[in-house]
Amino acid sequence: MKSNLISAALITAISLGLSGCVLNVGDHESSKSHDYWEVQQEKNRTSLTQLSLGMTFEQVQIIMGTADFSEAFVSQNNAQSDKEQVKVLFYRTQWAKGDGKTTKDECTPIVFKNNELIGWGDAAYKQI
């Protein structure tokens, strides 16, 4: 009987010790997600250096991957009655605030007109 009591106490102590390990694993995972956005920002900044004006939308997407945000619209050129398709892709490239969410102010815009890359950065975005 005494050995059964000791065995039960030992199993209880081991179980409590192991349950603490599960909590630590969860904490470790959250630090990995924090590292992810830093790695992604660096990758995006490096990829921007590979862009050239005149590239197609598809060529840029191959280099840059999936955008964090996107916008698209058709603009009417009053002087010529031509319509231009405008697309803007936003990629996270800098940290602004530690709220865990990516916002446009943390991104670099990449601007296309009629499927052709016309520029990137704030100056290009302000021109459209």
PDB file of C-alpha atoms in Angstrom:
ATOM      1  CA  MET A   1       0.000   0.000   0.000  1.00  0.00           C
ATOM      2  CA  LYS A   2       2.850   2.349   0.881  1.00  0.00           C
ATOM      3  CA  SER A   3       4.488   1.714  -2.517  1.00  0.00           C
ATOM      4  CA  ASN A   4       1.181   2.523  -4.295  1.00  0.00           C
ATOM      5  CA  LEU A   5       0.990   5.850  -2.458  1.00  0.00           C
ATOM      6  CA  ILE A   6       4.586   6.692  -3.414  1.00  0.00           C
ATOM      7  CA  SER A   7       3.920   5.722  -7.065  1.00  0.00           C
ATOM      8  CA  ALA A   8       0.820   7.925  -7.188  1.00  0.00           C
ATOM      9  CA  ALA A   9       2.720  10.878  -5.715  1.00  0.00           C
ATOM     10  CA  LEU A  10       5.555  10.372  -8.206  1.00  0.00           C
ATOM     11  CA  ILE A  11       3.149  10.220 -11.198  1.00  0.00           C
ATOM     12  CA  THR A  12       1.401  13.386  -9.974  1.00  0.00           C
ATOM     13  CA  ALA A  13       4.703  15.251  -9.611  1.00  0.00           C
ATOM     14  CA  ILE A  14       5.855  14.185 -13.090  1.00  0.00           C
ATOM     15  CA  SER A  15       2.493  15.177 -14.628  1.00  0.00           C
ATOM     16  CA  LEU A  16       2.623  18.632 -13.060  1.00  0.00           C
ATOM     17  CA  GLY A  17       6.201  19.100 -14.248  1.00  0.00           C
ATOM     18  CA  LEU A  18       5.329  18.149 -17.816  1.00  0.00           C
ATOM     19  CA  SER A  19       2.312  20.446 -17.975  1.00  0.00           C
ATOM     20  CA  GLY A  20       4.646  23.413 -17.384  1.00  0.00           C
ATOM     21  CA  CYS A  21       6.622  22.413 -20.497  1.00  0.00           C
ATOM     22  CA  VAL A  22       3.547  22.754 -22.687  1.00  0.00           C
ATOM     23  CA  LEU A  23       3.128  26.392 -21.634  1.00  0.00           C
ATOM     24  CA  ASN A  24       6.733  27.173 -22.489  1.00  0.00           C
ATOM     25  CA  VAL A  25       6.349  25.758 -25.987  1.00  0.00           C
ATOM     26  CA  GLY A  26       3.470  28.196 -26.635  1.00  0.00           C
ATOM     27  CA  ASP A  27       5.554  31.158 -25.473  1.00  0.00           C
ATOM     28  CA  HIS A  28       8.381  30.120 -27.790  1.00  0.00           C
ATOM     29  CA  GLU A  29       6.053  30.067 -30.805  1.00  0.00           C
ATOM     30  CA  SER A  30       4.975  33.685 -30.251  1.00  0.00           C
ATOM     31  CA  SER A  31       8.585  34.826 -30.493  1.00  0.00           C
ATOM     32  CA  LYS A  32       8.841  33.031 -33.863  1.00  0.00           C
ATOM     33  CA  SER A  33       5.910  35.017 -35.271  1.00  0.00           C
ATOM     34  CA  HIS A  34       7.630  38.209 -34.096  1.00  0.00           C
ATOM     35  CA  ASP A  35      10.721  37.225 -36.090  1.00  0.00           C
ATOM     36  CA  TYR A  36       8.628  36.453 -39.188  1.00  0.00           C
ATOM     37  CA  TRP A  37       7.711  40.070 -39.988  1.00  0.00           C
ATOM     38  CA  GLU A  38      11.332  41.163 -39.563  1.00  0.00           C
ATOM     39  CA  VAL A  39      12.483  38.485 -42.009  1.00  0.00           C
ATOM     40  CA  GLN A  40       9.670  39.383 -44.422  1.00  0.00           C
ATOM     41  CA  GLN A  41      10.538  43.098 -44.292  1.00  0.00           C
ATOM     42  CA  GLU A  42      14.169  42.362 -45.115  1.00  0.00           C
ATOM     43  CA  LYS A  43      13.153  40.042 -47.957  1.00  0.00           C
ATOM     44  CA  ASN A  44      10.843  42.718 -49.399  1.00  0.00           C
ATOM     45  CA  ARG A  45      13.528  45.428 -49.195  1.00  0.00           C
ATOM     46  CA  THR A  46      16.001  43.148 -50.968  1.00  0.00           C
ATOM     47  CA  SER A  47      13.431  42.211 -53.635  1.00  0.00           C
ATOM     48  CA  LEU A  48      12.701  45.893 -54.359  1.00  0.00           C
ATOM     49  CA  THR A  49      16.291  46.285 -55.549  1.00  0.00           C
ATOM     50  CA  GLN A  50      15.582  43.745 -58.320  1.00  0.00           C
ATOM     51  CA  LEU A  51      12.757  45.799 -59.876  1.00  0.00           C
ATOM     52  CA  SER A  52      13.104  47.808 -63.088  1.00  0.00           C
ATOM     53  CA  LEU A  53      10.730  50.346 -64.567  1.00  0.00           C
ATOM     54  CA  GLY A  54       8.698  48.867 -67.404  1.00  0.00           C
ATOM     55  CA  MET A  55       8.420  45.379 -65.896  1.00  0.00           C
ATOM     56  CA  THR A  56       5.031  43.710 -66.201  1.00  0.00           C
ATOM     57  CA  PHE A  57       2.705  43.131 -63.269  1.00  0.00           C
ATOM     58  CA  GLU A  58       3.389  39.384 -63.485  1.00  0.00           C
ATOM     59  CA  GLN A  59       7.185  39.846 -63.498  1.00  0.00           C
ATOM     60  CA  VAL A  60       6.988  41.970 -60.348  1.00  0.00           C
ATOM     61  CA  GLN A  61       4.741  39.458 -58.597  1.00  0.00           C
ATOM     62  CA  ILE A  62       7.246  36.679 -59.313  1.00  0.00           C
ATOM     63  CA  ILE A  63       9.988  38.721 -57.633  1.00  0.00           C
ATOM     64  CA  MET A  64       7.955  40.213 -54.780  1.00  0.00           C
ATOM     65  CA  GLY A  65       5.425  37.469 -53.996  1.00  0.00           C
ATOM     66  CA  THR A  66       2.039  38.164 -52.432  1.00  0.00           C
ATOM     67  CA  ALA A  67       1.360  41.778 -51.472  1.00  0.00           C
ATOM     68  CA  ASP A  68       0.164  42.797 -48.017  1.00  0.00           C
ATOM     69  CA  PHE A  69      -2.400  45.183 -49.562  1.00  0.00           C
ATOM     70  CA  SER A  70      -3.512  46.087 -53.073  1.00  0.00           C
ATOM     71  CA  GLU A  71      -5.594  48.729 -54.826  1.00  0.00           C
ATOM     72  CA  ALA A  72      -6.850  49.001 -58.400  1.00  0.00           C
ATOM     73  CA  PHE A  73      -8.933  51.472 -60.395  1.00  0.00           C
ATOM     74  CA  VAL A  74      -9.485  52.817 -63.898  1.00  0.00           C
ATOM     75  CA  SER A  75      -8.573  56.443 -64.490  1.00  0.00           C
ATOM     76  CA  GLN A  76      -9.901  58.578 -67.323  1.00  0.00           C
ATOM     77  CA  ASN A  77      -7.297  60.749 -69.053  1.00  0.00           C
ATOM     78  CA  ASN A  78      -9.308  63.899 -69.876  1.00  0.00           C
ATOM     79  CA  ALA A  79      -6.898  65.126 -72.537  1.00  0.00           C
ATOM     80  CA  GLN A  80      -7.203  61.966 -74.573  1.00  0.00           C
ATOM     81  CA  SER A  81     -10.319  60.027 -73.543  1.00  0.00           C
ATOM     82  CA  ASP A  82      -8.032  57.032 -72.899  1.00  0.00           C
ATOM     83  CA  LYS A  83      -8.656  54.867 -69.876  1.00  0.00           C
ATOM     84  CA  GLU A  84      -5.705  53.672 -67.808  1.00  0.00           C
ATOM     85  CA  GLN A  85      -5.783  50.716 -65.457  1.00  0.00           C
ATOM     86  CA  VAL A  86      -3.918  51.555 -62.273  1.00  0.00           C
ATOM     87  CA  LYS A  87      -2.800  48.897 -59.785  1.00  0.00           C
ATOM     88  CA  VAL A  88      -0.870  49.434 -56.570  1.00  0.00           C
ATOM     89  CA  LEU A  89       0.699  46.663 -54.517  1.00  0.00           C
ATOM     90  CA  PHE A  90       1.880  47.352 -50.957  1.00  0.00           C
ATOM     91  CA  TYR A  91       4.709  45.361 -49.364  1.00  0.00           C
ATOM     92  CA  ARG A  92       5.784  45.685 -45.743  1.00  0.00           C
ATOM     93  CA  THR A  93       9.281  47.188 -45.620  1.00  0.00           C
ATOM     94  CA  GLN A  94       9.542  49.100 -42.319  1.00  0.00           C
ATOM     95  CA  TRP A  95       8.318  48.891 -38.754  1.00  0.00           C
ATOM     96  CA  ALA A  96       6.072  51.720 -37.537  1.00  0.00           C
ATOM     97  CA  LYS A  97       4.289  50.506 -34.393  1.00  0.00           C
ATOM     98  CA  GLY A  98       4.326  47.340 -32.360  1.00  0.00           C
ATOM     99  CA  ASP A  99       0.630  46.496 -32.479  1.00  0.00           C
ATOM    100  CA  GLY A 100       1.068  43.179 -34.303  1.00  0.00           C
ATOM    101  CA  LYS A 101      -0.740  44.383 -37.429  1.00  0.00           C
ATOM    102  CA  THR A 102       0.705  45.453 -40.771  1.00  0.00           C
ATOM    103  CA  THR A 103      -0.558  48.850 -41.931  1.00  0.00           C
ATOM    104  CA  LYS A 104      -0.007  50.759 -45.180  1.00  0.00           C
ATOM    105  CA  ASP A 105       2.340  53.224 -43.478  1.00  0.00           C
ATOM    106  CA  GLU A 106       4.672  50.243 -42.901  1.00  0.00           C
ATOM    107  CA  CYS A 107       4.604  49.338 -46.599  1.00  0.00           C
ATOM    108  CA  THR A 108       6.227  50.472 -49.843  1.00  0.00           C
ATOM    109  CA  PRO A 109       3.741  50.977 -52.705  1.00  0.00           C
ATOM    110  CA  ILE A 110       4.536  49.563 -56.163  1.00  0.00           C
ATOM    111  CA  VAL A 111       2.575  51.346 -58.927  1.00  0.00           C
ATOM    112  CA  PHE A 112       1.471  49.991 -62.325  1.00  0.00           C
ATOM    113  CA  LYS A 113      -0.354  51.649 -65.208  1.00  0.00           C
ATOM    114  CA  ASN A 114      -1.779  49.364 -67.882  1.00  0.00           C
ATOM    115  CA  ASN A 115       0.150  46.396 -66.455  1.00  0.00           C
ATOM    116  CA  GLU A 116       3.520  48.224 -66.609  1.00  0.00           C
ATOM    117  CA  LEU A 117       5.624  49.170 -63.590  1.00  0.00           C
ATOM    118  CA  ILE A 118       5.872  52.978 -63.468  1.00  0.00           C
ATOM    119  CA  GLY A 119       7.450  53.368 -60.034  1.00  0.00           C
ATOM    120  CA  TRP A 120       7.573  52.455 -56.362  1.00  0.00           C
ATOM    121  CA  GLY A 121       7.719  54.368 -53.124  1.00  0.00           C
ATOM    122  CA  ASP A 122       5.775  57.351 -51.818  1.00  0.00           C
ATOM    123  CA  ALA A 123       6.675  59.663 -54.731  1.00  0.00           C
ATOM    124  CA  ALA A 124       5.255  57.198 -57.292  1.00  0.00           C
ATOM    125  CA  TYR A 125       2.124  56.649 -55.213  1.00  0.00           C
ATOM    126  CA  LYS A 126       1.467  60.392 -54.861  1.00  0.00           C
ATOM    127  CA  GLN A 127       1.633  60.880 -58.636  1.00  0.00           C
ATOM    128  CA  ILE A 128      -1.372  58.713 -59.417  1.00  0.00           C
TER     129      ILE A 128
END
